[in-house]
Short mmCIF file of C-alpha atoms in Angstrom, two decimals:
data_model
loop_
_atom_site.label_atom_id
_atom_site.label_comp_id
_atom_site.label_asym_id
_atom_site.label_seq_id
_atom_site.Cartn_x
_atom_site.Cartn_y
_atom_site.Cartn_z
CA MET U 24 115.31 104.17 73.11
CA LYS U 25 114.70 103.76 76.83
CA ALA U 26 114.91 100.53 78.83
CA LEU U 27 113.64 99.66 82.30
CA LEU U 28 115.74 97.34 84.42
CA ILE U 29 114.00 95.92 87.48
CA VAL U 30 116.67 94.95 89.98
CA ALA U 31 115.77 92.33 92.59
CA HIS U 32 117.86 90.57 95.20
CA GLY U 33 117.87 87.13 93.62
CA SER U 34 117.16 83.86 95.39
CA ARG U 35 118.33 80.26 95.54
CA ARG U 36 114.69 79.38 94.88
CA ASN U 37 113.90 79.54 91.19
CA GLN U 38 110.28 80.40 91.92
CA SER U 39 111.34 83.70 93.45
CA ASN U 40 113.47 84.65 90.44
CA HIS U 41 110.73 83.61 88.04
CA GLU U 42 108.30 85.89 89.87
CA VAL U 43 110.58 88.83 89.14
CA MET U 44 111.02 87.85 85.51
CA ALA U 45 107.24 87.45 85.12
CA LEU U 46 106.80 90.89 86.68
CA ALA U 47 109.23 92.36 84.15
CA GLU U 48 107.35 90.68 81.29
CA SER U 49 104.06 91.99 82.57
CA LEU U 50 105.46 95.50 82.92
CA ALA U 51 106.91 95.32 79.41
CA ALA U 52 103.37 95.03 78.06
CA LYS U 53 101.98 97.74 80.31
CA CYS U 54 104.77 100.33 80.01
CA GLN U 55 105.55 99.98 76.32
CA HIS U 56 104.62 103.61 75.64
CA GLN U 57 107.55 104.63 77.85
CA TYR U 58 109.97 101.69 77.66
CA SER U 59 110.89 99.75 74.54
CA LEU U 60 112.50 97.09 76.70
CA VAL U 61 111.80 95.92 80.25
CA MET U 62 113.97 93.27 81.84
CA ALA U 63 114.96 91.91 85.25
CA ALA U 64 118.43 91.70 86.79
CA PHE U 65 119.62 90.34 90.11
CA LEU U 66 122.05 91.58 92.72
CA GLU U 67 123.12 88.07 93.63
CA LEU U 68 122.23 84.36 93.45
CA ALA U 69 120.58 84.63 90.01
CA GLU U 70 121.31 85.75 86.47
CA PRO U 71 121.52 88.17 84.73
CA SER U 72 123.61 90.30 87.06
CA ILE U 73 123.12 94.08 87.11
CA PRO U 74 126.16 94.78 84.87
CA THR U 75 124.97 92.11 82.41
CA GLY U 76 121.44 93.54 82.44
CA ILE U 77 122.77 97.02 81.69
CA ARG U 78 124.93 95.68 78.87
CA VAL U 79 122.04 93.74 77.32
CA CYS U 80 119.85 96.88 77.41
CA ALA U 81 122.62 98.85 75.66
CA GLU U 82 123.11 96.08 73.09
CA GLN U 83 119.39 96.15 72.36
CA GLY U 84 119.73 99.83 71.50
CA ALA U 85 118.93 101.60 74.76
CA ALA U 86 120.34 105.12 75.08
CA GLU U 87 118.97 105.30 78.63
CA VAL U 88 118.51 102.57 81.23
CA VAL U 89 116.13 103.38 84.08
CA ILE U 90 116.85 101.17 87.08
CA LEU U 91 114.10 100.37 89.56
CA PRO U 92 115.31 98.56 92.71
CA TYR U 93 112.68 96.03 93.76
CA PHE U 94 113.64 96.32 97.43
CA LEU U 95 111.67 97.37 100.48
CA ASN U 96 114.19 99.05 102.76
CA THR U 97 117.25 101.25 102.67
CA GLY U 98 119.59 98.45 103.62
CA ARG U 99 123.13 97.89 102.47
CA HIS U 100 121.95 96.44 99.17
CA VAL U 101 120.04 99.58 98.21
CA ALA U 102 122.50 102.07 99.69
CA GLU U 103 125.77 100.51 98.57
CA ASP U 104 125.66 97.29 96.57
CA ILE U 105 123.27 98.34 93.78
CA PRO U 106 125.05 101.68 93.06
CA GLU U 107 128.35 99.76 93.05
CA GLN U 108 127.08 97.22 90.52
CA ILE U 109 125.68 100.02 88.36
CA ASP U 110 129.09 101.70 88.35
CA ILE U 111 130.65 98.44 87.21
CA GLY U 112 127.99 98.06 84.53
CA LYS U 113 128.48 101.50 83.01
CA GLN U 114 132.28 101.43 82.96
CA ASP U 115 132.45 100.30 79.35
CA LEU U 116 129.39 102.24 78.24
CA PRO U 117 130.33 105.93 78.52
CA ASN U 118 127.47 107.09 76.28
CA LEU U 119 124.74 105.30 78.16
CA THR U 120 122.52 107.36 80.48
CA ILE U 121 121.61 105.50 83.66
CA THR U 122 118.83 106.76 85.91
CA LEU U 123 118.50 105.12 89.31
CA LEU U 124 114.97 105.40 90.73
CA PRO U 125 114.18 105.23 94.46
CA HIS U 126 113.59 101.65 95.64
CA ILE U 127 109.98 100.49 95.60
CA GLY U 128 109.71 100.56 99.41
CA ALA U 129 110.35 104.32 99.39
CA LEU U 130 107.00 104.98 97.71
CA PRO U 131 104.48 106.51 100.11
CA GLU U 132 101.82 104.17 98.67
CA MET U 133 103.63 101.18 100.16
CA GLN U 134 102.10 101.96 103.52
CA ASN U 135 98.60 101.81 102.06
CA LEU U 136 99.42 98.45 100.55
CA LEU U 137 100.44 97.14 103.98
CA ILE U 138 97.26 98.48 105.54
CA GLN U 139 95.24 96.85 102.79
CA ALA U 140 97.02 93.51 103.40
CA ALA U 141 96.60 93.74 107.17
CA VAL U 142 92.96 94.74 107.34
CA SER U 143 91.60 92.65 104.51
CA LYS U 144 92.20 89.33 106.22
CA MET Y 20 92.76 91.22 121.58
CA LYS Y 21 94.46 90.99 118.20
CA ALA Y 22 98.03 92.01 117.37
CA LEU Y 23 99.72 92.63 114.03
CA LEU Y 24 103.35 91.61 113.67
CA ILE Y 25 105.14 92.99 110.63
CA VAL Y 26 108.06 90.72 109.86
CA ALA Y 27 110.95 92.18 107.87
CA HIS Y 28 114.33 90.75 106.94
CA GLY Y 29 116.45 92.96 109.18
CA SER Y 30 119.60 94.80 108.17
CA ARG Y 31 123.06 95.71 109.44
CA ARG Y 32 122.03 99.29 108.68
CA ASN Y 33 120.00 100.78 111.49
CA GLN Y 34 118.20 103.10 109.10
CA SER Y 35 116.61 100.12 107.39
CA ASN Y 36 115.37 98.62 110.67
CA HIS Y 37 114.10 101.99 111.84
CA GLU Y 38 112.09 102.32 108.63
CA VAL Y 39 110.27 99.09 109.49
CA MET Y 40 109.67 100.18 113.08
CA ALA Y 41 108.35 103.55 111.89
CA LEU Y 42 106.06 101.70 109.49
CA ALA Y 43 104.73 99.59 112.37
CA GLU Y 44 104.11 102.72 114.45
CA SER Y 45 102.30 104.39 111.60
CA LEU Y 46 100.16 101.31 111.02
CA ALA Y 47 99.37 101.10 114.73
CA ALA Y 48 97.63 104.46 114.45
CA LYS Y 49 95.85 103.60 111.21
CA CYS Y 50 94.71 100.05 112.02
CA GLN Y 51 93.71 100.53 115.65
CA HIS Y 52 90.11 99.54 114.93
CA GLN Y 53 91.39 96.07 114.03
CA TYR Y 54 94.65 95.70 115.96
CA SER Y 55 95.24 96.76 119.55
CA LEU Y 56 98.96 96.32 119.04
CA VAL Y 57 101.17 96.61 115.96
CA MET Y 58 104.86 95.83 116.18
CA ALA Y 59 107.81 94.90 113.98
CA ALA Y 60 110.01 91.81 114.21
CA PHE Y 61 113.01 90.71 112.17
CA LEU Y 62 114.09 87.44 110.63
CA GLU Y 63 117.77 88.20 111.20
CA LEU Y 64 120.34 90.92 111.92
CA ALA Y 65 117.99 92.97 114.12
CA GLU Y 66 115.82 92.69 117.20
CA PRO Y 67 113.21 91.68 118.19
CA SER Y 68 113.31 88.26 116.56
CA ILE Y 69 110.07 86.67 115.35
CA PRO Y 70 109.72 84.38 118.43
CA THR Y 71 110.36 87.38 120.71
CA GLY Y 72 107.83 89.48 118.81
CA ILE Y 73 105.20 86.75 119.16
CA ARG Y 74 105.93 86.41 122.87
CA VAL Y 75 105.69 90.17 123.45
CA CYS Y 76 102.33 90.28 121.66
CA ALA Y 77 101.06 87.44 123.86
CA GLU Y 78 102.39 89.13 127.01
CA GLN Y 79 100.56 92.30 126.01
CA GLY Y 80 97.34 90.31 125.97
CA ALA Y 81 96.99 89.21 122.36
CA ALA Y 82 94.84 86.12 121.81
CA GLU Y 83 95.68 86.24 118.09
CA VAL Y 84 98.82 87.41 116.33
CA VAL Y 85 98.46 88.20 112.63
CA ILE Y 86 101.82 88.02 110.89
CA LEU Y 87 102.46 90.06 107.74
CA PRO Y 88 105.76 89.25 106.00
CA TYR Y 89 107.23 92.45 104.60
CA PHE Y 90 108.95 90.59 101.76
CA LEU Y 91 108.64 90.87 98.00
CA ASN Y 92 109.24 87.37 96.70
CA THR Y 93 108.64 83.75 97.54
CA GLY Y 94 112.25 83.10 98.42
CA ARG Y 95 113.59 80.80 101.08
CA HIS Y 96 112.88 83.37 103.81
CA VAL Y 97 109.17 83.50 103.01
CA ALA Y 98 108.76 79.82 102.18
CA GLU Y 99 110.83 78.25 104.94
CA ASP Y 100 112.53 80.55 107.45
CA ILE Y 101 109.53 82.62 108.56
CA PRO Y 102 107.22 79.60 109.11
CA GLU Y 103 110.08 77.92 111.02
CA GLN Y 104 110.53 80.94 113.29
CA ILE Y 105 106.77 81.14 113.86
CA ASP Y 106 106.76 77.48 114.91
CA ILE Y 107 109.53 78.22 117.41
CA GLY Y 108 107.63 81.26 118.69
CA LYS Y 109 104.39 79.43 119.35
CA GLN Y 110 105.91 76.38 121.04
CA ASP Y 111 105.35 77.74 124.53
CA LEU Y 112 102.09 79.50 123.68
CA PRO Y 113 99.59 76.72 122.92
CA ASN Y 114 96.56 78.98 123.34
CA LEU Y 115 97.75 81.69 120.98
CA THR Y 116 96.21 81.81 117.49
CA ILE Y 117 98.72 82.74 114.83
CA THR Y 118 97.57 83.77 111.36
CA LEU Y 119 100.23 84.04 108.68
CA LEU Y 120 99.22 86.41 105.86
CA PRO Y 121 100.66 86.21 102.33
CA HIS Y 122 103.84 88.27 101.95
CA ILE Y 123 103.35 91.82 100.72
CA GLY Y 124 104.82 91.07 97.29
CA ALA Y 125 102.02 88.58 96.64
CA LEU Y 126 99.43 91.36 96.49
CA PRO Y 127 98.23 92.01 92.94
CA GLU Y 128 98.46 95.75 93.61
CA MET Y 129 102.26 95.48 93.86
CA GLN Y 130 102.47 95.47 90.08
CA ASN Y 131 100.58 98.76 89.87
CA LEU Y 132 102.98 100.23 92.38
CA LEU Y 133 105.93 99.24 90.19
CA ILE Y 134 104.26 100.72 87.13
CA GLN Y 135 103.62 103.92 89.05
CA ALA Y 136 107.27 104.07 90.12
CA ALA Y 137 108.54 103.34 86.63
CA VAL Y 138 106.38 105.74 84.65
CA SER Y 139 106.32 108.67 87.05
CA LYS Y 140 110.00 109.48 86.67
#
């Protein structure tokens, strides 16, 4: 069984965290052919943390957790903090396969989305 | 003359800031029918700041600055900090029109981008 973990920064504003959780719920319905479980986790300021998210996926029966960083740029969080938290999360789960996808901002389509936002106004 | 100001968070990692500046350059070429000038500005940790970005656009002849927040969620930065910095930026520019677009994460297409990222692996 494969799980998708959407990792966002986390915010002091609940609305922001709820947006990410709603996104995960929506993706759960739309990606169910590939992922039996889709959930959100946060780098900081909100729960569940990345290690907790990984553990929950494993407890729900995931043999593989695919991690999608919901971040725009290759900052410290993407380059260092997320891989670090993943390492912590998999320490006690030696049989779990973890696949870290490129962050969402690395997709070439992101530029088209910006153009669309900028010219549609 | 209309300018587009892409506002990103800013990072201690230069690579992250350069990504945003490269994005602005690329958009400059692709949106030139609508924007005579496209530049990047940063909320923190990098230069130019938002007030400086607004001032530079005005100095380059912009009568309107369209601001596109390159942010994913409605966190404190989007809800409070960016509008605050815009207010500071326009204090000395009473004749400048500033249009604040929704942040990029508010676009409905963002969900499709996530699905694409998650299922293409």
